[in-house]
Structure formats: structure tokens, C-alpha cells
Tab-separated table of C-alpha atoms in Angstrom:
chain	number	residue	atom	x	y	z
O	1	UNK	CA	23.292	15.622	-9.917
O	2	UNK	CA	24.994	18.891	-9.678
O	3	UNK	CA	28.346	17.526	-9.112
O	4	UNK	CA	28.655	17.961	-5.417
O	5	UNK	CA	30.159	15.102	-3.250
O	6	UNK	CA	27.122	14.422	-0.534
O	7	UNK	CA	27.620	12.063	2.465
O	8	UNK	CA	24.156	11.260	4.133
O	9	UNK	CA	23.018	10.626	7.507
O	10	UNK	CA	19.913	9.846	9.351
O	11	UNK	CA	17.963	10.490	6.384
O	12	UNK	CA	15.023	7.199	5.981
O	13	UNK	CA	16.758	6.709	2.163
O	14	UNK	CA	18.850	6.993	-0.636
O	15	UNK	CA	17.395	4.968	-2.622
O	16	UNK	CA	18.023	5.660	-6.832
O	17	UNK	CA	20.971	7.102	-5.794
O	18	UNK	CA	23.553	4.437	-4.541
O	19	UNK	CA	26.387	5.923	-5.452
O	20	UNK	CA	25.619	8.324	-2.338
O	21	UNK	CA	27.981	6.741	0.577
O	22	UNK	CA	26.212	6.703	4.424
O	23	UNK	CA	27.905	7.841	7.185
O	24	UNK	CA	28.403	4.927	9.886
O	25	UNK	CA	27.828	8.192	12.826
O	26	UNK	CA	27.015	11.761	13.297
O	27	UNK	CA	30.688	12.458	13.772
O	28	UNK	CA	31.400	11.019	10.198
O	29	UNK	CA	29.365	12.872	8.930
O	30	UNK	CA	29.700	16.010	10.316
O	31	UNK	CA	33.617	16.279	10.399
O	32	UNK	CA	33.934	15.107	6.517
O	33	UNK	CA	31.758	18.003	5.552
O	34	UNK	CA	32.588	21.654	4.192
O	35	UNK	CA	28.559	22.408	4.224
O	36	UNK	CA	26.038	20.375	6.672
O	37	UNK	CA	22.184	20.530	4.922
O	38	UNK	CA	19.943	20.108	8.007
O	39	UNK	CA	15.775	19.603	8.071
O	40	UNK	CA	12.859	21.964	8.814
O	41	UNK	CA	13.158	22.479	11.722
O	42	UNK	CA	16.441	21.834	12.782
O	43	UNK	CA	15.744	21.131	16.291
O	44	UNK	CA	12.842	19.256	17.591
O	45	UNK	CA	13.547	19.277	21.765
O	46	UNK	CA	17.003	18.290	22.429
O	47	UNK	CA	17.732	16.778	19.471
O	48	UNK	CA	18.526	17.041	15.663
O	49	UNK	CA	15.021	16.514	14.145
O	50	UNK	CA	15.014	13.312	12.353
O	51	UNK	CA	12.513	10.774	11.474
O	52	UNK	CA	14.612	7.919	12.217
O	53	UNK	CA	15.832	6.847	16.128
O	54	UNK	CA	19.679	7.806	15.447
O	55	UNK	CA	20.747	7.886	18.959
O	56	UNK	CA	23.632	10.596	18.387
O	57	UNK	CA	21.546	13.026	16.888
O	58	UNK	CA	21.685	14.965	20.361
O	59	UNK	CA	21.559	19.074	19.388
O	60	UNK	CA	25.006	19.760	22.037
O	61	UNK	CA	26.963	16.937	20.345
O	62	UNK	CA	25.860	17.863	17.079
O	63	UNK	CA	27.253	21.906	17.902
O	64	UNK	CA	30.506	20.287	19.745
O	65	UNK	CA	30.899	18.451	15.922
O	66	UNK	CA	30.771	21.518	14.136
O	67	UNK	CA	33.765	23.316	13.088
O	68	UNK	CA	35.063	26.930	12.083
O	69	UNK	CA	35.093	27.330	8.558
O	70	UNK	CA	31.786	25.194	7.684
O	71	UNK	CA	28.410	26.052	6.967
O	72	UNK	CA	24.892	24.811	8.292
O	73	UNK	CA	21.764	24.934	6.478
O	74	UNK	CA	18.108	24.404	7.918
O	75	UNK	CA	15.030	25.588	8.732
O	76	UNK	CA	14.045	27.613	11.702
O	77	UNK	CA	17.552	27.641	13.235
O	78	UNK	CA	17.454	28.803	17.088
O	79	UNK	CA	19.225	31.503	18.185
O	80	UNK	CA	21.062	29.639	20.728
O	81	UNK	CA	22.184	27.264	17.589
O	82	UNK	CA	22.766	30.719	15.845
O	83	UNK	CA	25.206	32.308	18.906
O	84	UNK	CA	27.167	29.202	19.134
O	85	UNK	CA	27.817	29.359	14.902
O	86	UNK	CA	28.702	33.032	15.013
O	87	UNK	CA	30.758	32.629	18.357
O	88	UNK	CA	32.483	29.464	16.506
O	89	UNK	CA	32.897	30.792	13.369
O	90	UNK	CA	30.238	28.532	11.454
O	91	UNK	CA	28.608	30.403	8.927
O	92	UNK	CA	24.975	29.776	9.376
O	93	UNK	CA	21.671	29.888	7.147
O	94	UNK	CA	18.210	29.593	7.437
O	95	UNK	CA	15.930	28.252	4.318
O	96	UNK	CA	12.883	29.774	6.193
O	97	UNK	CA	14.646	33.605	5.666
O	98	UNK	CA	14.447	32.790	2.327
O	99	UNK	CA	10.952	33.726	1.009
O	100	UNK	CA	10.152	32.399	-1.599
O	101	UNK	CA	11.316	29.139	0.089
O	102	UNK	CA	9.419	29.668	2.781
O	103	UNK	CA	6.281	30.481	0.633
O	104	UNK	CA	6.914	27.581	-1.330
O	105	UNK	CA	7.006	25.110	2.248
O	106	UNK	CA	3.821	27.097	3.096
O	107	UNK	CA	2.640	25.620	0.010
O	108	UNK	CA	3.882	21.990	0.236
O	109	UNK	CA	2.872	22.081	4.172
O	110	UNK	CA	-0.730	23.589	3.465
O	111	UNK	CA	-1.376	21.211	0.547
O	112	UNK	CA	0.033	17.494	2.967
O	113	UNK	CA	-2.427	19.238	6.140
O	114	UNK	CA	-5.218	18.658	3.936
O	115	UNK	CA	-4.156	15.123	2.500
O	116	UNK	CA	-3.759	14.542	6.589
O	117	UNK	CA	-6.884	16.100	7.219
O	118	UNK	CA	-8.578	13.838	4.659
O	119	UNK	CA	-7.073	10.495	5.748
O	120	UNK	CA	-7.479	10.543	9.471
O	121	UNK	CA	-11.310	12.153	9.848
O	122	UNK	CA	-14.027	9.880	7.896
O	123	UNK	CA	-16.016	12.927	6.525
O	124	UNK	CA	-15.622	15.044	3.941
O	125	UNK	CA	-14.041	18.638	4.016
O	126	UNK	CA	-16.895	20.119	1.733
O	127	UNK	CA	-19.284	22.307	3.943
O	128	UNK	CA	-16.992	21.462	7.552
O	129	UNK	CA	-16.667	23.329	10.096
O	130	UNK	CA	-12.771	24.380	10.108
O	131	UNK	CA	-10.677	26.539	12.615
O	132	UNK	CA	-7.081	27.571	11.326
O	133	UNK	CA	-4.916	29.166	14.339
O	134	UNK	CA	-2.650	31.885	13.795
O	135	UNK	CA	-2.768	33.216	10.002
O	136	UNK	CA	1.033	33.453	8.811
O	137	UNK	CA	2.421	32.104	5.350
O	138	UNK	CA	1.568	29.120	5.850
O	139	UNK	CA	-2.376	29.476	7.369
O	140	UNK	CA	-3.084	31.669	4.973
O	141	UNK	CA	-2.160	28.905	2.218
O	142	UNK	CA	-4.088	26.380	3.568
O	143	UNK	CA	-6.961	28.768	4.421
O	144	UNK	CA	-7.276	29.848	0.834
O	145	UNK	CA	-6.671	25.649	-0.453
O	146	UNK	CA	-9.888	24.994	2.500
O	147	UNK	CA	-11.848	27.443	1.004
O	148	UNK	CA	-12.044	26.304	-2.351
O	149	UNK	CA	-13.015	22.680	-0.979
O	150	UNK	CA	-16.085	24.557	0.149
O	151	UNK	CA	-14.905	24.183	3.736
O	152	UNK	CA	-16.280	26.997	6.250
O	153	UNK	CA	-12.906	28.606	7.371
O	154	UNK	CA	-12.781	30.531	10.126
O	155	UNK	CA	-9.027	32.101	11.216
O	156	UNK	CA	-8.373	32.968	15.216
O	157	UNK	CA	-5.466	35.146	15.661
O	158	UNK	CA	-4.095	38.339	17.548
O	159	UNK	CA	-2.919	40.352	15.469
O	160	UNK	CA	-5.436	42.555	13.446
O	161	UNK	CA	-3.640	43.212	10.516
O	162	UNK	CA	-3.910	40.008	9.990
O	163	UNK	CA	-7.499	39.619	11.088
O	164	UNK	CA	-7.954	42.099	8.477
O	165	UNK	CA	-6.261	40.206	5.702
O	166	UNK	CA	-8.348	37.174	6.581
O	167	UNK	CA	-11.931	39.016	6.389
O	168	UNK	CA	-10.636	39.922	2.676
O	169	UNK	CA	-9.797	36.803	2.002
O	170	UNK	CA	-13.412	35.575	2.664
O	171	UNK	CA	-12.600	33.776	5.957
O	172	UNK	CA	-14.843	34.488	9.121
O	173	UNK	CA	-12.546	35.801	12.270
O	174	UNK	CA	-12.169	35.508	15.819
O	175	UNK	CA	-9.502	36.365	18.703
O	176	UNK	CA	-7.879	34.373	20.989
O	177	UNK	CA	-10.102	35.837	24.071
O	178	UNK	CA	-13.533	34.405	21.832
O	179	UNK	CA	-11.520	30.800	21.405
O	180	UNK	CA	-13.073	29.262	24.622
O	181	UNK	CA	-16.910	30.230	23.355
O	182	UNK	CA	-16.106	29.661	19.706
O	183	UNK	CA	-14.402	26.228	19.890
O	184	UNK	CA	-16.839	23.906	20.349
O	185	UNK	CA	-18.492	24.229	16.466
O	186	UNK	CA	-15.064	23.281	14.763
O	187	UNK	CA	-14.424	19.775	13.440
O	188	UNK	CA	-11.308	20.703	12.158
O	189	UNK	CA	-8.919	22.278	14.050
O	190	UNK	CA	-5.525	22.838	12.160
O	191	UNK	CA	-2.650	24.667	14.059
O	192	UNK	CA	0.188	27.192	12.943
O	193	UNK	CA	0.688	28.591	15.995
O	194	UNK	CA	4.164	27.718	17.676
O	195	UNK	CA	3.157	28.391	20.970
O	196	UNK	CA	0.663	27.136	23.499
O	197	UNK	CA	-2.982	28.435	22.829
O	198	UNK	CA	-5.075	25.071	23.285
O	199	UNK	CA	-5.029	24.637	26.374
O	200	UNK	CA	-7.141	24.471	30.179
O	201	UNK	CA	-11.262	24.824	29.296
O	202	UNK	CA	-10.217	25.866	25.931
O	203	UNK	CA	-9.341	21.654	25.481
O	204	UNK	CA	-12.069	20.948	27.845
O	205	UNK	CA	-15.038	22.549	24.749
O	206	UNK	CA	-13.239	20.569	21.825
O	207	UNK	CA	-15.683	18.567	20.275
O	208	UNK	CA	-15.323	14.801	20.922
O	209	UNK	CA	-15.192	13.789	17.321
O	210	UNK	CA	-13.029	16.751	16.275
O	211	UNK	CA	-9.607	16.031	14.769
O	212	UNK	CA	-6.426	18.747	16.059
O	213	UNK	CA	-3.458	18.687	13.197
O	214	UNK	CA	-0.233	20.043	14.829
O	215	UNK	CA	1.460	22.284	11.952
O	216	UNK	CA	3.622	24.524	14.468
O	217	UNK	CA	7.460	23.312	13.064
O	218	UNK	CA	8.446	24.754	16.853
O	219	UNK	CA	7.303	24.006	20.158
O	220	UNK	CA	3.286	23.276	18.936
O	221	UNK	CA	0.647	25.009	20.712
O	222	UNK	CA	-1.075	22.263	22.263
O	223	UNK	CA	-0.850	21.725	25.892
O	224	UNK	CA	0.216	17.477	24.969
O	225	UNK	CA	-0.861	15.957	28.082
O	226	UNK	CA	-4.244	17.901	28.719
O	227	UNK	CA	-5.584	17.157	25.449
O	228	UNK	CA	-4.535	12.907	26.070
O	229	UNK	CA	-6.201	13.664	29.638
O	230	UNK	CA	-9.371	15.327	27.395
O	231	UNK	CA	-8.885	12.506	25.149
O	232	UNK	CA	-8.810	14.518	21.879
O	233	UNK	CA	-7.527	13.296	18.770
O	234	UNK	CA	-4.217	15.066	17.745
O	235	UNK	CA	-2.085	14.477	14.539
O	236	UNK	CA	1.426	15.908	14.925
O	237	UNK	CA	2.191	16.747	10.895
O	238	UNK	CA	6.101	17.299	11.140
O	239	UNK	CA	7.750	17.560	7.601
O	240	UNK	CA	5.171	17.351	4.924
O	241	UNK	CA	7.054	18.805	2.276
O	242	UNK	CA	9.629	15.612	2.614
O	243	UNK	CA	6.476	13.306	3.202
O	244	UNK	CA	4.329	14.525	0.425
O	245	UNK	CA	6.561	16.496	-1.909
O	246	UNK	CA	9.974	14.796	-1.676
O	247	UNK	CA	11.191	15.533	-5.012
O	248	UNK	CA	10.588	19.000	-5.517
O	249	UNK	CA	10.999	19.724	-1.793
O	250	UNK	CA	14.051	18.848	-2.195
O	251	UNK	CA	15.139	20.666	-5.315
O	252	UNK	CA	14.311	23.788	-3.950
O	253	UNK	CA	16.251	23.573	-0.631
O	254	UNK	CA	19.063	22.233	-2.872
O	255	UNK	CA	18.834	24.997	-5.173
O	256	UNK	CA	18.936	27.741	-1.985
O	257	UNK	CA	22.157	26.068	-0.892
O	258	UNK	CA	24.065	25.710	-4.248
O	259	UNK	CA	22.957	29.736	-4.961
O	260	UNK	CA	24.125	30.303	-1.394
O	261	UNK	CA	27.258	29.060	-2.007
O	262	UNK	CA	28.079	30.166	-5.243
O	263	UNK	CA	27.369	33.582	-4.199
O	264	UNK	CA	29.593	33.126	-0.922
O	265	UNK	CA	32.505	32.172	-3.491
O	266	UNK	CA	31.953	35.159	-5.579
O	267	UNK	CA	32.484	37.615	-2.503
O	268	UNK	CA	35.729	35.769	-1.921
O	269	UNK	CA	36.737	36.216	-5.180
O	270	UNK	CA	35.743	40.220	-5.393
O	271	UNK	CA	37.748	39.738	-1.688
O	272	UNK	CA	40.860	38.752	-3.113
O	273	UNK	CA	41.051	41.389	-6.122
């Protein structure tokens, strides 16, 4: 729409919009391209997160594919993906150091956790018992959406500015050490955490008909295997801007790139003179 030549790959459609050519493989793609536009996150494991099974979406063929000169978009870049672009000479940016992008995927993410919320637990959110863990952009989005469901939202995390911010915002508040006492009265249990805090007897005092939803764009804090063994219901929520809020989702990461750009040709311009 903007004028911009786009090749697509491993995205699940183009549909409206046939005049956008698919590459037939990662290489195609990648080599034929001055800027690559990645997902949120980038990586998931060892590979290029995408909902689709693309079998070449493997991250070390993807950075062997990448050339000097380009530039790479996405969300929560790594900083070994971040070395190997400023070794290489691949100008790199993340749409999560933007902030009001990143407030705005807070939003869209908060708003699909409680559509997910809704459609896999058979009660209503109105006067439940919810746990949000950790209480960055994006819990304290979803805390404050909760809230005015009438949900009872309580918000376990470390750090006690944040605790602080949470009291204000009306929300009851534990720590991490009061987890394995507290856990058992929550039938919601949304994290934001991207690292491993359910886990051992913490898992063990979930509540048999409580739901987990898996937020964390990195890593998750769930310990996968223990909570199957426990057999507690988890929902792993990757990418609910795209799933929920496609359209303007997508706008707004378009819109960082195109500003991105244009500024990045106005420095080479103020370069020159």
C-alpha cells in the first residue's frame, strides 16, 4: 500500500493481496531483500518463530543468509542474533525498543489473554480468582483490563517498585518466596514472566481445574514437563497481536519500519552534504 516491493515467506497468508509474490525458500527470500521484517519474537528455540512447519526456518541458516548492507526487523532480537548483525554489518532493530510499540503489543497481547482466558476455562472471569506473574508493560495491561471484568487480581513479582505500582493500581500483591502458599486459590494463572518461576511444589499446589496461559514471548516460565507430569492445563498464547489484531498489528509494525527507514535515508543524505 505504501509502495514498497514485499516478497513473503512463511507467513499462514496473503490473502487480499495477490499481487504479493511468495518466496519458493528462506534463501529467496532472504537474499532478494534490502530490509527482512521478522515476528515477535524472532526466535522461538532454534528456529525463526513461525506458525507454519517451514523446515528452513533454522535461526544459523537464517544468520548465514543475511548479508552486509541489509536490515532486520523484529521483536525481542537476542543478543547473539544482535553480535552476529553488528559483526556482519546488518543493521539491526528491535520493534519492542520502540515504546509506544511495545505499549501498543502490551495492549493487543493483554486484550487476546483474556479472549484465551475466556474460551478455554468454562466460567466466567467476573469475581475469579486471578494470579498475573511478573508486572511489566504488558501485566500491568491486562491487570488493569481483569480488573474492570470484576476479576480479583492479584500480581506476584520481585521487584518492589513494581509491587508498589500494583498496590496503587488496586491489585493485591505477593512475592515470589509467598508463591508456593499463595498458589493454590488462583483459577487463573496468566504468565509474563520469561523465565522459570512455576516450577517443583510450586506446580505440585496448582489447583486441578486451574487454567496456566503462557504470555512470556521468551523462554516461558513454566517448567513444560513437570506441569504435563502434574497434569495442569497450560495454553501457550504466542502472537496474539497477529491472531487477534492482524490488521492494526500490522500497521503499526509497518509504520515503525517505513519511519525507520526514512529516517536512516535522511542521515545519509545530511552524510553526503
Amino acid at each position: 500500500e505504501k509502495g514498497y516491493k514485499v516478497l513473503c515467506y512463511a507467513t499462514e497468508s496473503t490473502s487480499g493481496y495477490k499481487e504479493i509474490p511468495y518466496a519458493g525458500s528462506l534463501r529467496e527470500a532472504v537474499e532478494h531483500a534490502d530490509v527482512v521484517a521478522a515476528g515477535i519474537p524472532l526466535v522461538k528455540g532454534d528456529r525463526i518463530f513461525s506458525k507454519g512447519d517451514f523446515p528452513d526456518l533454522k535461526l544459523e541458516k537464517f544468520l548465514n543468509l543475511l548479508q552486509e548492507g541489509q536490515s532486520l526487523f523484529a521483536g525481542v532480537i537476542p543478543p547473539n542474533v544482535q553480535a552476529h548483525c553488528e559483526k556482519q554489518g546488518i543493521r539491526w532493530y528491535d520493534f519492542m525498543s520502540c515504546e509506544p510499540l511495545a505499549v501498543f503489543n502490551a495492549i493487543a497481547t493483554a486484550e487476546g489473554a483474556v479472549l484465551e482466558a475466556v474460551r478455554n476455562q468454562p466460567t466466567n472471569l467476573h469475581g475469579s480468582k486471578t494470579l498475573i506473574l511478573g508486572y511489566g508493560r504488558c501485566a500491568k495491561v491486562l491487570g488493569a483490563k481483569l480488573k474492570a471484568l470484576d476479576a480479583q487480581v492479584t500480581i506476584c513479582c520481585r521487584n518492589h517498585e513494581a509491587q508498589g505500582w500494583a498496590e496503587a493500581s488496586g491489585h493485591k500483591v505477593i512475592s515470589f518466596d509467598q508463591l508456593e502458599q499463595e498458589i493454590s486459590d488462583f483459577e487463573y494463572i496468566y504468565n509474563t514472566v520469561p523465565a522459570i518461576v512455576l516450577q517443583g511444589n510450586v506446580l505440585k499446589k496448582i489447583r486441578k481445574d486451574a487454567i496456566v496461559l503462557e504470555l512470556a514471548s521468551q523462554g516461558g516460565g513454566i517448567d513444560q514437563e513437570a506441569a504435563q507430569l502434574e497434569e495442569i492445563r497450560v495454553v501457550h498464547c504466542p502472537g496474539l497481536p497477529g491472531k487477534y489484531a492482524p490488521k492494526v498489528s500490522g500497521e503499526r509494525l509497518a509504520e515503525f519500519v517505513i519511519e525507520t527507514l526514512e529516517r536512516l535515508s535522511k542521515n545519509r543524505i545530511l552524510e553526503r552534504v
